[in-house]
mmCIF file of C-alpha atoms in Angstrom:
data_model
loop_
_atom_site.group_PDB
_atom_site.id
_atom_site.type_symbol
_atom_site.label_atom_id
_atom_site.label_comp_id
_atom_site.label_asym_id
_atom_site.label_seq_id
_atom_site.Cartn_x
_atom_site.Cartn_y
_atom_site.Cartn_z
ATOM 1 C CA MET A 1 0.000 0.000 0.000
ATOM 2 C CA SER A 2 1.212 3.460 -0.845
ATOM 3 C CA THR A 3 1.497 5.921 1.993
ATOM 4 C CA THR A 4 3.361 8.643 0.083
ATOM 5 C CA LYS A 5 1.865 11.241 -2.200
ATOM 6 C CA ILE A 6 1.918 10.437 -5.901
ATOM 7 C CA LYS A 7 3.818 12.876 -8.093
ATOM 8 C CA THR A 8 2.119 13.748 -11.363
ATOM 9 C CA ALA A 9 5.422 13.657 -13.261
ATOM 10 C CA GLN A 10 5.682 9.928 -12.526
ATOM 11 C CA LEU A 11 2.207 9.300 -13.945
ATOM 12 C CA TRP A 12 2.712 10.843 -17.387
ATOM 13 C CA GLY A 13 5.049 8.065 -18.521
ATOM 14 C CA LYS A 14 2.679 5.234 -17.558
ATOM 15 C CA ASN A 15 0.261 3.584 -19.944
ATOM 16 C CA LYS A 16 -3.510 3.399 -19.471
ATOM 17 C CA ASP A 17 -3.571 -0.086 -17.899
ATOM 18 C CA ASP A 18 -0.998 0.849 -15.252
ATOM 19 C CA LEU A 19 -2.931 4.006 -14.416
ATOM 20 C CA LYS A 20 -6.217 2.088 -14.092
ATOM 21 C CA LYS A 21 -4.533 -0.486 -11.832
ATOM 22 C CA GLN A 22 -3.056 2.251 -9.654
ATOM 23 C CA LEU A 23 -6.450 3.941 -9.470
ATOM 24 C CA VAL A 24 -8.107 0.733 -8.247
ATOM 25 C CA ASP A 25 -5.361 0.256 -5.626
ATOM 26 C CA LEU A 26 -5.762 3.805 -4.371
ATOM 27 C CA LYS A 27 -9.550 3.474 -4.138
ATOM 28 C CA THR A 28 -9.350 0.227 -2.183
ATOM 29 C CA GLU A 29 -6.841 1.777 0.206
ATOM 30 C CA LEU A 30 -9.138 4.783 0.636
ATOM 31 C CA ALA A 31 -12.070 2.497 1.447
ATOM 32 C CA GLN A 32 -9.973 0.700 4.078
ATOM 33 C CA LEU A 33 -8.879 3.957 5.681
ATOM 34 C CA ARG A 34 -12.476 5.188 5.815
ATOM 35 C CA THR A 35 -13.609 2.040 7.587
ATOM 36 C CA GLN A 36 -10.743 2.401 10.074
ATOM 37 C CA LYS A 37 -11.757 6.009 10.678
ATOM 38 C CA VAL A 38 -15.360 4.972 11.435
ATOM 39 C CA ALA A 39 -14.084 2.199 13.736
ATOM 40 C CA GLY A 40 -12.188 4.833 15.715
ATOM 41 C CA GLY A 41 -8.730 5.087 14.178
ATOM 42 C CA ALA A 42 -6.061 7.673 14.867
ATOM 43 C CA ASN A 43 -6.124 11.242 13.570
ATOM 44 C CA SER A 44 -3.192 10.458 11.264
ATOM 45 C CA LYS A 45 -5.707 8.550 9.116
ATOM 46 C CA LEU A 46 -7.415 11.823 8.243
ATOM 47 C CA THR A 47 -4.305 13.236 6.595
ATOM 48 C CA LYS A 48 -3.751 9.943 4.768
ATOM 49 C CA ILE A 49 -7.334 10.088 3.494
ATOM 50 C CA HIS A 50 -6.703 13.611 2.239
ATOM 51 C CA ASP A 51 -3.494 12.560 0.479
ATOM 52 C CA LEU A 52 -5.191 9.532 -1.079
ATOM 53 C CA ARG A 53 -8.073 11.619 -2.394
ATOM 54 C CA LYS A 54 -5.635 14.039 -3.991
ATOM 55 C CA SER A 55 -3.616 11.163 -5.466
ATOM 56 C CA ILE A 56 -6.774 9.681 -6.989
ATOM 57 C CA ALA A 57 -7.567 13.071 -8.488
ATOM 58 C CA ARG A 58 -4.066 13.265 -9.992
ATOM 59 C CA VAL A 59 -4.375 9.816 -11.574
ATOM 60 C CA LEU A 60 -7.802 10.666 -13.014
ATOM 61 C CA THR A 61 -6.489 13.971 -14.340
ATOM 62 C CA VAL A 62 -3.646 12.229 -16.178
ATOM 63 C CA ILE A 63 -6.030 9.598 -17.596
ATOM 64 C CA ASN A 64 -8.460 12.265 -18.851
ATOM 65 C CA ALA A 65 -5.716 14.490 -20.261
ATOM 66 C CA THR A 66 -4.116 11.642 -22.228
ATOM 67 C CA GLN A 67 -7.524 10.541 -23.484
ATOM 68 C CA ARG A 68 -8.333 14.072 -24.671
ATOM 69 C CA ALA A 69 -4.921 14.334 -26.354
ATOM 70 C CA GLN A 70 -5.578 11.077 -28.230
ATOM 71 C CA LEU A 71 -9.002 12.355 -29.304
ATOM 72 C CA ARG A 72 -7.460 15.602 -30.545
ATOM 73 C CA ILE A 73 -5.022 13.574 -32.666
ATOM 74 C CA PHE A 74 -7.869 11.402 -33.999
ATOM 75 C CA TYR A 75 -10.064 14.384 -34.979
ATOM 76 C CA LYS A 76 -7.107 16.458 -36.285
ATOM 77 C CA ASN A 77 -8.086 16.629 -39.993
ATOM 78 C CA LYS A 78 -11.755 15.684 -39.713
ATOM 79 C CA LYS A 79 -14.514 18.016 -40.849
ATOM 80 C CA TYR A 80 -16.232 18.183 -37.469
ATOM 81 C CA LEU A 81 -14.816 18.294 -33.944
ATOM 82 C CA PRO A 82 -16.700 17.171 -30.806
ATOM 83 C CA LEU A 83 -18.141 20.065 -28.829
ATOM 84 C CA ASP A 84 -15.948 19.506 -25.780
ATOM 85 C CA LEU A 85 -12.787 19.687 -27.930
ATOM 86 C CA ARG A 86 -13.759 22.921 -29.680
ATOM 87 C CA PRO A 87 -12.420 26.242 -28.358
ATOM 88 C CA LYS A 88 -14.817 27.729 -25.798
ATOM 89 C CA LYS A 89 -14.462 31.474 -26.579
ATOM 90 C CA THR A 90 -17.733 33.370 -26.078
ATOM 91 C CA ARG A 91 -21.156 32.696 -27.537
ATOM 92 C CA ALA A 92 -20.965 35.761 -29.796
ATOM 93 C CA MET A 93 -17.512 34.803 -31.069
ATOM 94 C CA ARG A 94 -18.681 31.262 -31.869
ATOM 95 C CA ARG A 95 -21.600 32.617 -33.928
ATOM 96 C CA ARG A 96 -19.538 35.198 -35.786
ATOM 97 C CA LEU A 97 -19.060 34.833 -39.552
ATOM 98 C CA THR A 98 -15.924 33.010 -40.646
ATOM 99 C CA LYS A 99 -13.226 34.813 -42.670
ATOM 100 C CA HIS A 100 -14.467 33.041 -45.814
ATOM 101 C CA GLU A 101 -18.093 34.056 -45.182
ATOM 102 C CA GLU A 102 -17.076 37.671 -44.544
ATOM 103 C CA GLY A 103 -15.277 37.842 -47.894
ATOM 104 C CA LEU A 104 -18.196 36.564 -49.974
ATOM 105 C CA VAL A 105 -19.920 39.137 -52.220
ATOM 106 C CA SER A 106 -23.406 38.544 -53.661
ATOM 107 C CA GLU A 107 -24.083 38.681 -57.398
ATOM 108 C CA LYS A 108 -26.174 41.840 -56.978
ATOM 109 C CA GLN A 109 -23.401 43.536 -55.021
ATOM 110 C CA LYS A 110 -20.816 42.570 -57.673
ATOM 111 C CA LYS A 111 -22.948 44.185 -60.396
ATOM 112 C CA ARG A 112 -23.485 47.296 -58.286
ATOM 113 C CA GLN A 113 -19.735 47.641 -57.685
ATOM 114 C CA MET A 114 -18.961 47.092 -61.358
ATOM 115 C CA HIS A 115 -21.528 49.593 -62.719
ATOM 116 C CA PHE A 116 -21.167 52.196 -59.981
ATOM 117 C CA PRO A 117 -17.560 52.139 -58.805
ATOM 118 C CA MET A 118 -16.295 54.398 -56.040
ATOM 119 C CA ARG A 119 -15.785 57.879 -57.443
ATOM 120 C CA LYS A 120 -12.288 59.338 -57.397
ATOM 121 C CA TYR A 121 -11.930 63.049 -56.784
ATOM 122 C CA ALA A 122 -8.788 65.091 -57.226
ATOM 123 C CA VAL A 123 -8.264 67.766 -54.600
ATOM 124 C CA LYS A 124 -6.214 70.786 -55.563
ATOM 125 C CA VAL A 125 -3.726 71.950 -52.960
ATOM 126 C CA ARG A 126 -3.188 75.699 -52.665
ATOM 127 C CA SER A 127 0.330 76.857 -52.118
#
């Protein structure tokens, strides 16, 4: 059983199976400590429970981060991206026209620009 805190740097190198196994071990140890606490264990158990909870959170964070990284690689050149992988931004920014849509000019507007171009005026400078 592990009594020391788990460092996140150690977890990044592990594969998914090792992380899952470690997670199960940590959860079983946490369950044992909680039963000992109810049975009337020492106060040192409380700090161990805290450390175990944080270690479980670290393992889950690494699992989720690697999973999201794999999904980003999978959806790299696909047409659509899952909503949770898209940039959050703001609602207005997400609904804004794209650069391509902004540059489009309608047929009517093209004719109007062709037949009535912007007038050019020469201004005489007095010296």
